[in-house]
Amino acid sequence: MSATVESVIVAIDGPAGTGKSSTSRAVAAELGLSYLDTGAQYRAITWWMISNGVDTADAAAIAAAADKPAIVSGTDPAGPTITVDGADASGPIRTQDVSSKVSAVSAVPEVRTRITELQRSIAAAAPLGIVVEGRDIGTTVLPDADLKIFLTASAEARAARRSGELKGSDLAATREALIKRDAADSSRKTSPLAKAADAVEVDTTDLTLQQVIECVVTLVREKQAGE
């Protein structure tokens, strides 16, 4: 990393399938920053709830257990890790069972409070700065981030990308699931998916991943140069 580059906190928000994770990891790697996938943390706590027999349709039960799992996120963009109670959770958190229940678990205020505190502590400890991706980073988790970016894309483009990631999945079903997830995340009372007023919106529908990465890297460097 260049000695002239200043520490910077970058918040990247947006719905599923816009390229948040791939973009955020690549930008962090190119700029020598830490990287945090906040969605993985919500998936991790959801997986713990499922594994420990907590009814994910019972908000009170989820709230009562929110402080129990020990969730640790590794922030190296070249190989981000996540453990729950000391066990590697990177594989289990990506199952369809977790995907179908994470919105309900994430909507519980006690869960969001717990995970938000964890995210803020990780961002504060990043020695050279960090790229944090999620759905409420610029609005709730890190409202004072140096740069806020909101990625968007058409439902069709997002479904096509997600179907490509999930081998053998049905495109129409994937699109329907994404729209349902968007609605749940945007309408929840606590920290809904939303674009921060001062965020830069980037529509990735007709852009390649590399073009999105280059766009975001440019925005970060412009922010750093202006400070």
XYZ file of N, CA and C in Angstrom:
681
model
N 0.844 -1.195 0.000
C 0.000 0.000 0.000
C 0.879 1.245 0.000
N 0.489 2.225 -0.780
C 1.247 3.457 -0.872
C 1.300 4.181 0.471
N 2.446 4.776 0.754
C 2.611 5.475 2.027
C 1.759 6.740 2.080
N 1.271 7.182 0.897
C 0.481 8.413 0.857
C -1.002 8.158 1.115
N -1.393 6.895 1.149
C -2.800 6.561 1.341
C -3.174 6.660 2.820
N -4.233 7.416 3.094
C -4.693 7.592 4.458
C -5.677 6.496 4.846
N -5.780 6.246 6.144
C -6.758 5.294 6.652
C -8.153 5.764 6.267
N -9.002 4.818 5.868
C -10.329 5.192 5.403
C -11.323 4.085 5.750
N -12.522 4.492 6.150
C -13.602 3.535 6.413
C -14.626 3.675 5.297
N -14.856 2.566 4.598
C -15.755 2.550 3.445
C -16.951 1.659 3.758
N -18.155 2.195 3.606
C -19.388 1.431 3.817
C -20.001 1.123 2.462
N -20.229 -0.159 2.190
C -20.857 -0.559 0.932
C -22.137 -1.315 1.240
N -23.262 -0.723 0.863
C -24.573 -1.318 1.118
C -25.262 -1.674 -0.191
N -26.352 -2.440 -0.064
C -27.143 -2.796 -1.223
C -27.791 -4.145 -1.048
N -28.786 -4.454 -1.872
C -29.469 -5.746 -1.779
C -28.601 -6.892 -2.297
N -29.066 -8.120 -2.088
C -28.325 -9.297 -2.520
C -28.195 -9.336 -4.041
N -27.057 -9.839 -4.513
C -26.867 -10.022 -5.939
C -26.344 -8.814 -6.681
N -25.967 -7.758 -5.960
C -25.453 -6.561 -6.626
C -23.931 -6.607 -6.774
N -23.306 -7.607 -6.175
C -21.860 -7.727 -6.262
C -21.135 -7.155 -5.062
N -21.852 -6.955 -3.961
C -21.246 -6.333 -2.776
C -20.015 -7.085 -2.278
N -20.168 -8.392 -2.084
C -19.076 -9.161 -1.475
C -17.841 -9.197 -2.361
N -18.039 -9.547 -3.634
C -16.903 -9.631 -4.556
C -16.221 -8.281 -4.716
N -17.042 -7.236 -4.835
C -16.490 -5.887 -4.987
C -15.739 -5.453 -3.734
N -16.361 -5.630 -2.588
C -15.762 -5.177 -1.329
C -14.430 -5.872 -1.050
N -14.400 -7.185 -1.256
C -13.155 -7.935 -1.024
C -12.046 -7.472 -1.950
N -12.387 -7.282 -3.228
C -11.378 -6.879 -4.205
C -10.859 -5.469 -3.939
N -11.760 -4.570 -3.572
C -11.364 -3.187 -3.270
C -10.454 -3.165 -2.038
N -10.842 -3.904 -1.008
C -10.037 -3.954 0.212
C -8.643 -4.520 -0.084
N -8.592 -5.570 -0.890
C -7.306 -6.188 -1.223
C -6.422 -5.223 -2.009
N -7.023 -4.536 -2.973
C -6.241 -3.623 -3.819
C -5.702 -2.435 -3.027
N -6.473 -1.970 -2.048
C -6.084 -0.782 -1.289
C -5.404 -1.101 0.044
N -5.226 -2.395 0.327
C -4.548 -2.778 1.565
C -5.378 -2.542 2.814
N -6.703 -2.651 2.672
C -7.602 -2.419 3.802
C -8.135 -3.738 4.353
N -8.682 -3.683 5.556
C -9.365 -4.848 6.111
C -10.720 -4.961 5.421
N -11.389 -6.107 5.614
C -12.675 -6.351 4.961
C -13.616 -7.055 5.930
N -14.869 -6.613 5.965
C -15.847 -7.261 6.832
C -17.152 -7.506 6.093
N -17.549 -8.779 6.049
C -18.831 -9.190 5.479
C -19.819 -9.282 6.635
N -20.632 -8.242 6.800
C -21.556 -8.229 7.941
C -22.692 -9.233 7.766
N -23.019 -9.532 6.519
C -24.072 -10.510 6.272
C -23.696 -11.878 6.822
N -22.397 -12.188 6.758
C -21.926 -13.477 7.280
C -22.158 -13.557 8.786
N -22.074 -12.425 9.456
C -22.299 -12.423 10.902
C -23.760 -12.712 11.232
N -24.661 -12.137 10.449
C -26.080 -12.425 10.668
C -26.407 -13.871 10.293
N -25.739 -14.367 9.273
C -25.918 -15.780 8.914
C -25.373 -16.675 10.032
N -24.265 -16.258 10.626
C -23.645 -17.050 11.688
C -24.557 -17.159 12.911
N -25.155 -16.050 13.297
C -26.031 -16.099 14.470
C -27.309 -16.875 14.143
N -27.752 -16.800 12.880
C -28.916 -17.581 12.449
C -28.600 -19.072 12.495
N -27.426 -19.446 11.999
C -26.996 -20.851 12.019
C -26.914 -21.362 13.453
N -26.402 -20.519 14.360
C -26.308 -20.924 15.765
C -27.708 -21.159 16.337
N -28.650 -20.277 16.011
C -30.026 -20.437 16.502
C -30.607 -21.769 16.027
N -30.450 -22.058 14.739
C -30.966 -23.299 14.164
C -30.308 -24.505 14.830
N -28.985 -24.438 14.959
C -28.225 -25.563 15.519
C -28.546 -25.825 16.980
N -28.981 -24.797 17.685
C -29.259 -24.936 19.113
C -30.752 -25.009 19.425
N -31.545 -25.280 18.403
C -32.960 -25.529 18.621
C -33.809 -24.326 18.960
N -33.309 -23.131 18.652
C -34.104 -21.923 18.906
C -35.086 -21.739 17.751
N -36.335 -21.514 18.061
C -37.367 -21.327 17.043
C -37.156 -19.985 16.353
N -36.756 -20.024 15.076
C -36.448 -18.775 14.369
C -37.702 -17.984 13.995
N -38.871 -18.512 14.329
C -40.115 -17.762 14.124
C -40.562 -17.094 15.420
N -39.796 -17.316 16.485
C -40.131 -16.781 17.815
C -39.145 -15.674 18.175
N -39.563 -14.434 17.964
C -38.677 -13.294 18.191
C -38.191 -13.214 19.633
N -39.055 -13.552 20.577
C -38.670 -13.497 21.991
C -37.578 -14.515 22.301
N -37.685 -15.696 21.714
C -36.684 -16.738 21.938
C -35.343 -16.338 21.324
N -35.421 -15.737 20.163
C -34.196 -15.269 19.493
C -33.537 -14.172 20.332
N -34.342 -13.239 20.804
C -33.825 -12.126 21.613
C -33.135 -12.638 22.870
N -33.734 -13.643 23.488
C -33.171 -14.179 24.734
C -31.829 -14.855 24.516
N -31.587 -15.345 23.295
C -30.349 -16.078 23.012
C -29.315 -15.250 22.249
N -29.645 -14.017 21.928
C -28.799 -13.209 21.044
C -27.367 -13.029 21.531
N -27.159 -12.989 22.850
C -25.822 -12.756 23.392
C -25.008 -14.033 23.602
N -25.599 -15.178 23.327
C -24.934 -16.441 23.665
C -23.797 -16.860 22.724
N -23.991 -16.836 21.404
C -22.901 -17.315 20.535
C -21.711 -16.370 20.499
N -20.506 -16.956 20.461
C -19.278 -16.171 20.307
C -18.928 -16.145 18.819
N -19.080 -14.990 18.191
C -18.846 -14.850 16.755
C -17.574 -14.045 16.523
N -16.648 -14.634 15.773
C -15.375 -13.969 15.488
C -15.156 -13.902 13.979
N -14.933 -12.694 13.470
C -14.737 -12.499 12.032
C -13.281 -12.150 11.725
N -12.675 -12.906 10.801
C -11.344 -12.569 10.308
C -11.494 -11.564 9.185
N -10.649 -10.533 9.137
C -10.863 -9.424 8.203
C -9.829 -9.329 7.078
N -9.133 -10.417 6.801
C -8.185 -10.435 5.689
C -8.982 -10.658 4.402
N -8.980 -9.687 3.469
C -9.786 -9.849 2.252
C -9.364 -11.046 1.403
N -8.129 -11.483 1.556
C -7.650 -12.629 0.786
C -8.237 -13.939 1.302
N -8.700 -13.930 2.541
C -9.269 -15.139 3.127
C -10.062 -14.839 4.366
N -11.198 -14.157 4.204
C -12.022 -13.821 5.379
C -12.553 -15.087 6.040
N -12.572 -15.068 7.351
C -13.033 -16.244 8.105
C -14.148 -15.844 9.056
N -14.901 -16.840 9.505
C -15.892 -16.594 10.541
C -16.055 -17.862 11.360
N -15.994 -17.697 12.671
C -16.167 -18.838 13.565
C -17.296 -18.541 14.554
N -17.961 -19.603 14.968
C -19.010 -19.510 15.983
C -18.648 -20.483 17.098
N -18.445 -19.939 18.288
C -18.014 -20.753 19.427
C -16.764 -21.567 19.084
N -15.879 -20.951 18.328
C -14.606 -21.577 17.989
C -14.622 -22.491 16.784
N -15.794 -22.760 16.210
C -15.896 -23.661 15.058
C -16.043 -22.877 13.756
N -15.361 -23.344 12.718
C -15.450 -22.702 11.410
C -16.892 -22.776 10.902
N -17.471 -21.618 10.598
C -18.868 -21.581 10.157
C -19.007 -21.131 8.711
N -17.907 -20.968 8.005
C -17.957 -20.416 6.648
C -18.798 -21.237 5.684
N -18.808 -22.556 5.850
C -19.616 -23.410 4.992
C -21.065 -23.491 5.434
N -21.300 -23.867 6.698
C -22.665 -24.032 7.194
C -23.559 -22.802 7.049
N -22.993 -21.596 7.120
C -23.835 -20.398 7.063
C -24.376 -20.114 5.665
N -23.875 -20.840 4.657
C -24.317 -20.586 3.280
C -25.406 -21.553 2.821
N -25.932 -22.353 3.701
C -26.973 -23.311 3.319
C -28.298 -22.600 3.050
N -29.169 -23.267 2.299
C -30.478 -22.701 1.985
C -31.313 -22.517 3.248
N -31.136 -23.419 4.215
C -31.891 -23.324 5.466
C -31.580 -22.012 6.166
N -30.295 -21.657 6.228
C -29.902 -20.389 6.846
C -30.408 -19.213 6.010
N -30.269 -19.328 4.686
C -30.703 -18.239 3.801
C -32.180 -17.922 3.971
N -32.980 -18.960 4.195
C -34.424 -18.766 4.298
C -34.853 -18.172 5.638
N -33.957 -18.216 6.620
C -34.332 -17.760 7.973
C -33.568 -16.536 8.461
N -32.549 -16.122 7.717
C -31.695 -15.043 8.205
C -32.428 -13.702 8.306
N -33.370 -13.426 7.416
C -34.096 -12.147 7.491
C -34.902 -12.047 8.780
N -35.554 -13.151 9.155
C -36.366 -13.142 10.372
C -35.506 -12.951 11.615
N -34.368 -13.638 11.654
C -33.463 -13.510 12.800
C -32.857 -12.110 12.838
N -32.475 -11.609 11.668
C -31.832 -10.288 11.583
C -32.759 -9.151 11.978
N -34.067 -9.387 11.859
C -35.039 -8.334 12.164
C -35.239 -8.123 13.663
N -34.766 -9.054 14.476
C -34.948 -8.948 15.935
C -33.996 -7.879 16.483
N -34.521 -6.839 17.147
C -33.694 -5.716 17.614
C -32.486 -6.132 18.456
N -32.669 -7.117 19.328
C -31.546 -7.544 20.180
C -30.414 -8.150 19.370
N -30.762 -8.813 18.278
C -29.747 -9.381 17.392
C -28.991 -8.263 16.701
N -29.723 -7.269 16.201
C -29.076 -6.170 15.485
C -28.181 -5.362 16.436
N -28.635 -5.165 17.656
C -27.814 -4.432 18.628
C -26.510 -5.182 18.889
N -26.612 -6.483 19.108
C -25.436 -7.303 19.384
C -24.457 -7.275 18.217
N -24.952 -7.503 17.005
C -24.073 -7.582 15.838
C -23.529 -6.204 15.456
N -24.344 -5.172 15.611
C -23.883 -3.812 15.302
C -22.709 -3.420 16.199
N -22.800 -3.733 17.475
C -21.695 -3.445 18.395
C -20.429 -4.179 17.975
N -20.591 -5.425 17.545
C -19.458 -6.222 17.088
C -18.831 -5.593 15.843
N -19.667 -5.165 14.912
C -19.179 -4.552 13.671
C -18.433 -3.253 13.943
N -18.964 -2.445 14.832
C -18.310 -1.171 15.148
C -16.949 -1.389 15.803
N -16.857 -2.394 16.650
C -15.575 -2.659 17.321
C -14.536 -3.148 16.325
N -14.962 -3.944 15.361
C -14.043 -4.440 14.335
C -13.555 -3.296 13.461
N -14.468 -2.414 13.061
C -14.096 -1.274 12.221
C -13.134 -0.343 12.950
N -13.395 -0.119 14.227
C -12.552 0.781 15.021
C -11.145 0.223 15.197
N -11.025 -1.107 15.175
C -9.724 -1.744 15.411
C -8.912 -1.941 14.136
N -9.490 -1.682 12.976
C -8.779 -1.897 11.710
C -7.635 -0.898 11.591
N -6.385 -1.370 11.526
C -5.236 -0.468 11.583
C -5.100 0.498 10.409
N -5.473 0.058 9.212
C -5.277 0.899 8.032
C -6.591 1.349 7.397
N -7.682 0.960 8.011
C -8.989 1.247 7.435
C -9.665 -0.051 7.029
N -10.927 0.040 6.614
C -11.695 -1.176 6.360
C -12.812 -0.911 5.354
N -13.144 -1.932 4.600
C -14.318 -1.915 3.736
C -15.352 -2.804 4.412
N -16.496 -2.228 4.770
C -17.547 -2.973 5.468
C -18.761 -3.049 4.557
N -19.218 -4.256 4.267
C -20.369 -4.403 3.374
C -21.558 -5.007 4.089
N -22.754 -4.518 3.712
C -23.963 -5.015 4.343
C -25.195 -4.348 3.792
N -26.157 -4.114 4.670
C -27.417 -3.505 4.255
C -27.747 -2.232 5.021
N -27.106 -2.027 6.168
C -27.409 -0.828 6.968
C -26.125 -0.194 7.493
N -25.035 -0.372 6.764
C -23.739 0.119 7.261
C -23.692 1.644 7.234
N -24.023 2.235 6.093
C -23.958 3.689 5.973
C -25.025 4.420 6.755
N -26.146 3.752 7.008
C -27.249 4.405 7.712
C -27.206 4.208 9.221
N -26.776 3.031 9.668
C -26.878 2.696 11.093
C -25.553 2.310 11.746
N -24.849 1.373 11.136
C -23.641 0.838 11.781
C -22.516 1.861 11.815
N -22.206 2.432 10.654
C -21.101 3.393 10.551
C -21.583 4.664 9.834
N -22.470 5.422 10.480
C -23.009 6.625 9.831
C -21.969 7.699 9.556
N -20.803 7.599 10.210
C -19.730 8.568 9.985
C -18.633 8.016 9.084
N -18.934 6.963 8.320
C -17.948 6.382 7.404
C -17.428 7.454 6.457
N -16.154 7.324 6.071
C -15.547 8.322 5.185
C -16.196 8.322 3.802
N -16.608 7.137 3.353
C -17.237 7.009 2.038
C -18.342 5.970 2.123
N -19.514 6.326 1.598
C -20.647 5.394 1.582
C -21.044 5.130 0.133
N -21.185 3.859 -0.189
C -21.555 3.462 -1.549
C -22.760 2.539 -1.471
N -23.725 2.762 -2.357
C -24.918 1.905 -2.403
C -24.979 1.266 -3.780
N -24.789 -0.053 -3.827
C -24.829 -0.786 -5.093
C -26.256 -1.219 -5.398
N -26.673 -1.040 -6.633
C -27.992 -1.489 -7.073
C -27.829 -2.283 -8.369
N -28.886 -2.982 -8.744
C -28.948 -3.695 -10.027
C -30.383 -4.158 -10.199
N -30.760 -4.428 -11.430
C -32.124 -4.904 -11.679
C -32.307 -6.274 -11.042
N -33.564 -6.606 -10.736
C -33.859 -7.909 -10.136
C -33.416 -9.034 -11.063
N -33.563 -8.826 -12.381
C -33.175 -9.847 -13.345
C -31.673 -10.086 -13.318
N -30.906 -9.009 -13.281
C -29.446 -9.142 -13.262
C -28.982 -9.801 -11.973
N -29.600 -9.426 -10.878
C -29.202 -9.995 -9.585
C -29.542 -11.477 -9.502
N -30.704 -11.842 -10.045
C -31.107 -13.251 -10.036
C -30.164 -14.083 -10.896
N -29.766 -13.539 -12.043
C -28.862 -14.261 -12.933
C -27.518 -14.499 -12.251
N -27.034 -13.491 -11.538
C -25.752 -13.638 -10.835
C -25.859 -14.659 -9.713
N -26.924 -14.565 -8.938
C -27.091 -15.470 -7.814
C -27.308 -16.910 -8.294
N -28.004 -17.071 -9.407
C -28.211 -18.407 -9.964
C -26.882 -18.995 -10.425
N -26.009 -18.122 -10.927
C -24.690 -18.579 -11.347
C -23.877 -19.061 -10.164
N -24.075 -18.414 -9.002
C -23.365 -18.807 -7.781
C -23.933 -20.111 -7.226
N -25.251 -20.242 -7.315
C -25.925 -21.420 -6.776
C -26.201 -22.387 -7.928
N -25.261 -23.247 -8.203
C -25.339 -24.150 -9.346
C -26.645 -24.943 -9.345
N -27.308 -24.954 -10.510
C -28.510 -25.752 -10.648
C -29.770 -25.087 -10.118
N -29.661 -23.839 -9.667
C -30.843 -23.184 -9.113
C -31.747 -22.659 -10.230
N -33.014 -22.522 -9.946
C -34.002 -22.045 -10.900
C -33.999 -20.523 -10.923
N -33.825 -19.941 -12.114
C -33.692 -18.484 -12.232
C -34.925 -17.750 -11.705
N -36.108 -18.205 -12.094
C -37.340 -17.540 -11.656
C -37.508 -17.636 -10.142
N -37.206 -18.805 -9.604
C -37.320 -18.994 -8.153
C -36.302 -18.123 -7.420
N -35.109 -18.008 -7.987
C -34.063 -17.181 -7.382
C -34.480 -15.715 -7.384
N -35.058 -15.268 -8.505
C -35.514 -13.877 -8.605
C -36.603 -13.609 -7.566
N -37.539 -14.549 -7.446
C -38.628 -14.391 -6.485
C -38.095 -14.339 -5.053
N -37.098 -15.183 -4.761
C -36.516 -15.213 -3.419
C -35.793 -13.903 -3.110
N -35.106 -13.354 -4.102
C -34.391 -12.085 -3.903
C -35.370 -10.941 -3.635
N -36.451 -10.899 -4.404
C -37.440 -9.840 -4.222
C -38.086 -9.953 -2.838
N -38.351 -11.178 -2.414
C -38.930 -11.408 -1.089
C -37.959 -10.955 -0.004
N -36.677 -11.272 -0.195
C -35.650 -10.874 0.778
C -35.535 -9.345 0.829
N -35.558 -8.704 -0.343
C -35.491 -7.244 -0.391
C -36.633 -6.621 0.402
N -37.832 -7.157 0.202
C -39.009 -6.615 0.869
C -38.895 -6.768 2.383
N -38.415 -7.940 2.809
C -38.270 -8.181 4.250
C -37.225 -7.259 4.854
N -36.102 -7.104 4.161
C -35.013 -6.286 4.699
C -35.332 -4.796 4.663
N -36.098 -4.368 3.661
C -36.424 -2.948 3.519
C -37.546 -2.497 4.451
N -38.393 -3.453 4.865
C -39.560 -3.087 5.663
C -39.397 -3.343 7.158
N -38.291 -3.975 7.558
C -38.138 -4.252 8.994
C -38.014 -2.933 9.762
N -38.470 -2.946 10.986
C -38.485 -1.728 11.797
C -37.089 -1.306 12.251
N -36.232 -2.296 12.541
C -34.895 -1.989 13.044
C -33.865 -2.023 11.928
N -33.225 -0.886 11.665
C -32.148 -0.781 10.677
C -32.494 -1.421 9.334
N -33.512 -0.923 8.647
C -33.867 -1.513 7.358
C -32.815 -1.259 6.281
N -32.860 -2.089 5.242
C -32.023 -1.853 4.070
C -32.416 -0.506 3.487
N -31.470 0.415 3.404
C -31.778 1.744 2.879
C -30.501 2.425 2.414
N -30.652 3.307 1.458
C -29.519 4.075 0.960
C -29.334 5.319 1.825
N -28.133 5.523 2.328
C -27.845 6.715 3.120
C -27.953 7.946 2.232
N -28.376 9.044 2.823
C -28.577 10.273 2.050
C -27.299 10.735 1.358
N -26.146 10.464 1.977
C -24.873 10.919 1.411
C -24.100 9.793 0.727
N -24.792 8.709 0.359
C -24.129 7.597 -0.315
C -24.060 7.843 -1.820
N -23.015 7.315 -2.443
C -22.880 7.350 -3.897
C -23.527 6.079 -4.442
N -24.538 6.226 -5.301
C -25.212 5.047 -5.856
C -24.516 4.581 -7.125
N -24.263 3.283 -7.202
C -23.627 2.691 -8.381
C -24.521 1.568 -8.888
N -25.087 1.736 -10.078
C -25.945 0.715 -10.685
C -25.047 -0.268 -11.429
N -25.034 -1.507 -10.965
C -24.119 -2.513 -11.523
C -24.768 -3.388 -12.597
N -26.015 -3.078 -12.974
C -26.755 -3.931 -13.905
C -25.971 -4.237 -15.171
N -25.418 -3.206 -15.787
C -24.729 -3.380 -17.068
C -23.212 -3.301 -16.954
N -22.703 -3.454 -15.742
C -21.255 -3.396 -15.531
C -20.692 -4.779 -15.212
N -19.475 -5.019 -15.653
C -18.789 -6.249 -15.254
C -18.290 -6.053 -13.831
N -17.963 -7.147 -13.173
C -17.445 -7.046 -11.809
C -16.199 -6.171 -11.777
N -15.320 -6.346 -12.753
C -14.084 -5.557 -12.775
C -14.370 -4.073 -12.921
N -15.383 -3.731 -13.704
C -15.749 -2.312 -13.863
C -16.280 -1.728 -12.551
N -17.048 -2.525 -11.820
C -17.583 -2.066 -10.532
C -16.428 -1.852 -9.557
N -15.495 -2.805 -9.533
C -14.336 -2.701 -8.641
C -13.540 -1.440 -8.950
N -13.277 -1.206 -10.230
C -12.500 -0.030 -10.636
C -13.219 1.262 -10.253
N -14.536 1.260 -10.401
C -15.336 2.440 -10.040
C -15.205 2.742 -8.552
N -15.334 1.710 -7.723
C -15.276 1.906 -6.272
C -13.861 2.286 -5.822
N -12.853 1.645 -6.389
C -11.463 1.988 -6.049
C -11.203 3.462 -6.365
N -11.710 3.917 -7.495
C -11.541 5.322 -7.880
C -12.215 6.243 -6.873
N -13.418 5.881 -6.452
C -14.137 6.699 -5.469
C -13.376 6.774 -4.146
N -12.815 5.642 -3.717
C -12.061 5.621 -2.462
C -10.808 6.483 -2.578
N -10.100 6.342 -3.688
C -8.859 7.115 -3.861
C -9.145 8.614 -3.961
N -10.256 8.963 -4.587
C -10.632 10.374 -4.657
C -10.937 10.929 -3.272
N -11.607 10.108 -2.454
C -11.917 10.507 -1.082
C -10.634 10.702 -0.276
N -9.704 9.758 -0.425
C -8.430 9.841 0.304
C -7.623 11.065 -0.136
N -7.634 11.330 -1.429
C -6.850 12.452 -1.981
C -7.423 13.794 -1.529
N -8.727 13.803 -1.284
C -9.379 15.050 -0.908
C -9.238 15.385 0.559
N -8.692 14.448 1.368
C -8.578 14.682 2.804
C -7.254 15.328 3.167
